[in-house]
Coordinates of C-alpha atoms in Angstrom, one line a residue:
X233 CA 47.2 -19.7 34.9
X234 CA 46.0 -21.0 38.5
X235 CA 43.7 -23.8 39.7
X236 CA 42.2 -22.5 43.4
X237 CA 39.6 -24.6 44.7
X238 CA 38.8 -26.5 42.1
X239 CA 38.6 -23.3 39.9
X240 CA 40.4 -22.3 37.1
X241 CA 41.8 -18.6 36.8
X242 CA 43.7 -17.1 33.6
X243 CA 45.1 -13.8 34.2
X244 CA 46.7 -11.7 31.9
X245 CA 45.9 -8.3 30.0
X246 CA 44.4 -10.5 27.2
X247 CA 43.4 -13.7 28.6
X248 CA 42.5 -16.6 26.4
X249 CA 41.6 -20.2 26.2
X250 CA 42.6 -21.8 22.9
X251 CA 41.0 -23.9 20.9
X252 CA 43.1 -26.0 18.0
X253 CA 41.6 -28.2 16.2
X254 CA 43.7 -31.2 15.1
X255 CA 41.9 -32.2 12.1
X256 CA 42.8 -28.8 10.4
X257 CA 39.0 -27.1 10.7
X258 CA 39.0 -23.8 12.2
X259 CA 40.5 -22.7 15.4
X260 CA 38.3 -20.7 18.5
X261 CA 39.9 -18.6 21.3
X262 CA 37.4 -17.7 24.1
X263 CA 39.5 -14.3 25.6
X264 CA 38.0 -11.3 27.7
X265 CA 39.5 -8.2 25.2
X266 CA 39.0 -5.1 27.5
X267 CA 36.0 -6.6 29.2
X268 CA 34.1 -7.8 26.4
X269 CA 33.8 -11.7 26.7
X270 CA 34.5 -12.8 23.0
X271 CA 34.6 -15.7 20.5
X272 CA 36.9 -15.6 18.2
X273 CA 37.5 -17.4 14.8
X274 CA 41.4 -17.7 15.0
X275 CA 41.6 -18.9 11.6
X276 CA 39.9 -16.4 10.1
X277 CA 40.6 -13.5 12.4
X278 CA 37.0 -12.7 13.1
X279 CA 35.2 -12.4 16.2
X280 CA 31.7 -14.3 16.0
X281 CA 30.4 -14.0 19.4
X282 CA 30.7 -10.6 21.6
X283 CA 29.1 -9.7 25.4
X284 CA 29.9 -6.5 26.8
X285 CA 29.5 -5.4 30.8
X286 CA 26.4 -4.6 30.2
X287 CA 24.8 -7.7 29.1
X288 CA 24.6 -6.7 25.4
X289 CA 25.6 -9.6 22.6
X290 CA 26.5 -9.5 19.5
X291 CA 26.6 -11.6 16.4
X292 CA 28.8 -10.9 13.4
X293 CA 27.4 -13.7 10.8
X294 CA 24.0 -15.2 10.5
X295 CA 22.1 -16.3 14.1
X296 CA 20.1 -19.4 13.0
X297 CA 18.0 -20.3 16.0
X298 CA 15.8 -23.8 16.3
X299 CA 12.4 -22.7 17.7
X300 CA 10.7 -19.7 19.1
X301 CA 12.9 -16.9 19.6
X302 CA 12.1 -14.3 22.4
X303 CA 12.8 -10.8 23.1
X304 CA 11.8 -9.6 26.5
X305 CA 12.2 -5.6 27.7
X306 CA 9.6 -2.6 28.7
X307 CA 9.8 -1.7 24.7
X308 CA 11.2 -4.9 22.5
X309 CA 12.9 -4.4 19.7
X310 CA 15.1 -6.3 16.7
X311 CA 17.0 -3.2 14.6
X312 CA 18.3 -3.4 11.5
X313 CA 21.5 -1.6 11.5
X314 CA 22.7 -1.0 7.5
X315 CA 26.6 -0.9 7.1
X316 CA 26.9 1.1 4.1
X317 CA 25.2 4.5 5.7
X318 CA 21.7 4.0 4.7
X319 CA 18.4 4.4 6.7
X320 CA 18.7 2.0 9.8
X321 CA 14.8 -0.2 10.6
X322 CA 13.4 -1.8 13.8
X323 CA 10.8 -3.9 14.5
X324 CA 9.4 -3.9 18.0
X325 CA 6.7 -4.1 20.2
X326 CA 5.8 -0.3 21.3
X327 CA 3.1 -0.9 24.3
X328 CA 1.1 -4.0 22.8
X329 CA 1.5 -2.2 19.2
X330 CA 4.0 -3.8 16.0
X331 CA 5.8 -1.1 14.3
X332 CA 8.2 -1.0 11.7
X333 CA 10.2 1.8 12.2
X334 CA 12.6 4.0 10.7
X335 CA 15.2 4.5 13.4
X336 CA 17.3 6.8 10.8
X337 CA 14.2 9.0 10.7
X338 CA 12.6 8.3 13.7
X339 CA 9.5 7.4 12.3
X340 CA 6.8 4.3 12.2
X341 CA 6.1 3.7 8.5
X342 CA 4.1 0.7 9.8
X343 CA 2.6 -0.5 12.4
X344 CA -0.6 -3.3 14.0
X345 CA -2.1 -2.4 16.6
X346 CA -3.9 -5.1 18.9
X347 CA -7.3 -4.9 17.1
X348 CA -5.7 -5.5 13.7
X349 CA -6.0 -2.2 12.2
X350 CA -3.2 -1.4 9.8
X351 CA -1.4 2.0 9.3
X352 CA 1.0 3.1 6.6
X353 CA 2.5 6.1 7.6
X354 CA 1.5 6.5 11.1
X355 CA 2.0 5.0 14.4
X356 CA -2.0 4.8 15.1
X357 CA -4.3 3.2 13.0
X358 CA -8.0 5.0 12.6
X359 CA -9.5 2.0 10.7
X360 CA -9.2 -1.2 9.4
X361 CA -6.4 0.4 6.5
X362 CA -4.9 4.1 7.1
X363 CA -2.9 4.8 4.5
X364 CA -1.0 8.0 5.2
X365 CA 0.4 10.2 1.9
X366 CA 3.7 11.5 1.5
X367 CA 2.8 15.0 2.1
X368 CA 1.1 13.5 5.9
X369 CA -2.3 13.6 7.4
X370 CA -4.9 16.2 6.8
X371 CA -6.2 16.5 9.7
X372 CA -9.5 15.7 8.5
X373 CA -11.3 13.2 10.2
X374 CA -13.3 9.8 9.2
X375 CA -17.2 10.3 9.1
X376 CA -18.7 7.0 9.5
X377 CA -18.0 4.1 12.0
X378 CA -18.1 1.3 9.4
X379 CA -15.7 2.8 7.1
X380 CA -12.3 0.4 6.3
X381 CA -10.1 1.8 4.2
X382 CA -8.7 5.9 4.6
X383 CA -6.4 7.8 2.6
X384 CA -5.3 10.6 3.6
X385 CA -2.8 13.0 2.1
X386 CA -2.2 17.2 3.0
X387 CA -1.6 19.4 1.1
X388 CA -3.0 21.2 -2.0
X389 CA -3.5 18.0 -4.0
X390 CA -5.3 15.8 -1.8
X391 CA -5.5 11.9 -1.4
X392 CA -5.0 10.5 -5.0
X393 CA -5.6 7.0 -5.7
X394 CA -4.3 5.6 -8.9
X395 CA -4.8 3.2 -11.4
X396 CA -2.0 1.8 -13.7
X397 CA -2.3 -0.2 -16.5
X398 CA -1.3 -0.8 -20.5
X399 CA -2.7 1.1 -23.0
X400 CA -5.0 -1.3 -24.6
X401 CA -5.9 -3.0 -21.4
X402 CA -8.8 -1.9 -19.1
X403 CA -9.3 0.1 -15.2
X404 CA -11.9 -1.3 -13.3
X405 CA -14.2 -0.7 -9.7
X406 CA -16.3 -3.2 -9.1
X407 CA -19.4 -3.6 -6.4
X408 CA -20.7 -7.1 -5.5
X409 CA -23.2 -7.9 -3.1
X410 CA -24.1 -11.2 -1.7
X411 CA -26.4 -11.9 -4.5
X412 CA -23.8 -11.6 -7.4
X413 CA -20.8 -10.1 -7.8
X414 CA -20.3 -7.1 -10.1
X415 CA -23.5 -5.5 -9.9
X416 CA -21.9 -2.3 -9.8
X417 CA -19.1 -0.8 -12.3
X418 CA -17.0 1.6 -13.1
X419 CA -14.6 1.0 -16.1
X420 CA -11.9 2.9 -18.3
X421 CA -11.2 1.7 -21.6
X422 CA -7.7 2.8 -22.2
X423 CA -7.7 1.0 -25.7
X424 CA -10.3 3.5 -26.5
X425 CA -10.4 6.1 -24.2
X426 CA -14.2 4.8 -23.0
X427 CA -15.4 5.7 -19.2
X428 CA -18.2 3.6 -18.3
X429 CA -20.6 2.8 -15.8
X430 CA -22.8 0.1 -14.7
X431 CA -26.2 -1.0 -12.9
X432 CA -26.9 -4.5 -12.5
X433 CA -24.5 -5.7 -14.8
X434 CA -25.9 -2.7 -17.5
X435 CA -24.5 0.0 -19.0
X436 CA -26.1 2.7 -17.9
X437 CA -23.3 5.7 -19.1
X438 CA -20.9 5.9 -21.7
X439 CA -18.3 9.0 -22.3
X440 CA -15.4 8.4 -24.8
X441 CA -12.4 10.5 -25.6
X442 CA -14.3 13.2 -27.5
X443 CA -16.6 14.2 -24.8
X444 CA -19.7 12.6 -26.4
X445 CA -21.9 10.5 -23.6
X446 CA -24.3 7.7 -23.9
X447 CA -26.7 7.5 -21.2
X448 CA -29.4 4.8 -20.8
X449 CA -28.5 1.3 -22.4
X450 CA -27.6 0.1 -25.4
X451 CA -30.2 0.0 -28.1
X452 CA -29.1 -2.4 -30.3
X453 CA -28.6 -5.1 -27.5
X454 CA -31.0 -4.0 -25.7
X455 CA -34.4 -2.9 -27.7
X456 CA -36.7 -2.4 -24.9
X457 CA -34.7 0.0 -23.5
X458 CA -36.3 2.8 -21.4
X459 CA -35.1 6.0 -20.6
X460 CA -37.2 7.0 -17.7
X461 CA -37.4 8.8 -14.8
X462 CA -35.1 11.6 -15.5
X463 CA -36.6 14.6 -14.0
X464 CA -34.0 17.0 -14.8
X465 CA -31.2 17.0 -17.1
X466 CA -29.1 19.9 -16.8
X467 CA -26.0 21.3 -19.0
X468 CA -24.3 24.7 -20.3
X469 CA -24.7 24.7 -24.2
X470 CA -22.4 27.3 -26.4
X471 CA -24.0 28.1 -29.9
X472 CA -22.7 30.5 -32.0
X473 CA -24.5 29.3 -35.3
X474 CA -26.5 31.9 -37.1
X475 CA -29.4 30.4 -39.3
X476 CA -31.9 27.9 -37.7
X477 CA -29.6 24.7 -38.6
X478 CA -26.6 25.6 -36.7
X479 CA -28.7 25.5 -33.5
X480 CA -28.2 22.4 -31.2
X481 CA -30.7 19.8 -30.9
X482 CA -30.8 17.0 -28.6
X483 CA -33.3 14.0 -30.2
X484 CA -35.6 11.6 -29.2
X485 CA -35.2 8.7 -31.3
X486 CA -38.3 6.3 -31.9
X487 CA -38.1 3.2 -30.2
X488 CA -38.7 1.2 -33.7
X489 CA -35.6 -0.3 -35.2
X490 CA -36.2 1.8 -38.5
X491 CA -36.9 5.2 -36.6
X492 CA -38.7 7.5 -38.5
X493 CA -39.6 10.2 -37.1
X494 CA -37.8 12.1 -34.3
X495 CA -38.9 14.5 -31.5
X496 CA -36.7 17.5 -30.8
X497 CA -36.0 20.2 -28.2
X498 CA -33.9 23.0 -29.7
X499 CA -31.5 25.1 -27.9
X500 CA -32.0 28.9 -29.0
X501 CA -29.2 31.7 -28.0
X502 CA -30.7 34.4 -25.8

């Protein structure tokens, strides 16, 4: 140890400055180990505080910094190294884009880019929400300039969106507008099986788990129902019957709440 001009040189081939504390807390030695400018807990025997030649630090317990914290480089980045051998992350700023990245697998899984739009899956958002599927883009591409959320999956299933609930508790879409909200509906009934639709707050379709379908509203809540405007209604019917009532008849029931008559159109085999 020397004092030249006023400064203060240690020289050795591990040079420290000790740091005792008398009140029995924890000892620091400041030492250069190899060329890498360290802090070390002497009580302990771990190094907190490390700067190699090149400028790089590093932390070996928790960094808890008071006030903004800033990364400056060309491409900024915080990585997320995991000890125990699983997939390392990063979170950086790739050229005025956020992305989450999977430095393991070299791959965004998500990333902002400066108009807000959000991908999942990608590194380059096409709209508002692209969500990307696990089998990777199509290639297909979006149709319409207003459109806000994608999915997109390849592959021989397709984009699947799904819907998971108990089995006695309901599925819903619903469309509001600025006059009301749930003008529009679509609704499964998993307590019994029920798809529905809905018009203006109506029921306008009804299919349960037997394949039998309602269309129009209901008549017992709703008595001046019409059924109108229907110009075609189309369907494949199988009849094997043999005498005259085993064929299939689709009625017309009279709108009076006895019904009495009923109109039919009969499906004959050819």
């Amino acid at each position: 140890c020397k004092l030249d001009g006023g400064n203060l040189t240690i020289e050795s081939t591990l040079p420290e400055v000790f740091l005792k504390d008398s009140d029995s807390n924890d000892d620091f030695g400041i030492k250069n180990v190899h060329g890498v400018f360290t802090v070390r807990d002497a009580t302990n025997g771990v190094d907190r505080f490390t700067i190699d030649s090149n400028g790089k630090a590093s932390f070996t317990t928790e960094l808890e910094v008071t006030g903004n914290f800033n990364v400056e480089s060309t491409l900024p980045q915080i990585t997320l190294t995991d000890t125990n051998h699983n997939d390392d992350f990063s979170i950086r700023n790739n050229n005025g884009t956020f992305a989450v990245r999977d430095a393991t697998n070299a791959a965004d899984r998500l990333t902002i880019n400066s108009s807000g739009d959000v991908a999942i899956g990608s590194s380059s958002p096409r709209k508002r929400l692209d969500i990307i599927g696990p089998d990777g883009a199509s290639g297909a591409a979006p149709g319409n300039s207003d459109t806000t959320l994608i999915i997109d999956n390849d592959g021989g299933n397709g984009a699947i969106v799904e819907f998971l609930s108990d089995n006695n508790a309901y599925a819903r879409i619903f469309f509001s507008d600025t006059d009301a909200s749930n003008q529009g509906q679509i609704v499964y009934n998993h307590g019994t099986n029920t798809l529905t639709m809905a018009t203006n707050e109506n029921e306008i379709f009804k299919v349960d788990g037997d394949g039998d379908y309602t269309l129009g509203k209901d008549y017992s809540t709703n008595p001046s129902n019409d059924l109108h405007q229907i110009y075609t209604l189309r369907g494949h019917v199988v009849n094997t019957g043999n005498t005259e009532t085993e064929y299939v008849k689709l009625l017309f029931k009279q709108s009076t709440v006895g019904g009495g008559s009923s109109a039919g159109i009969r499906a004959y085999r050819d």
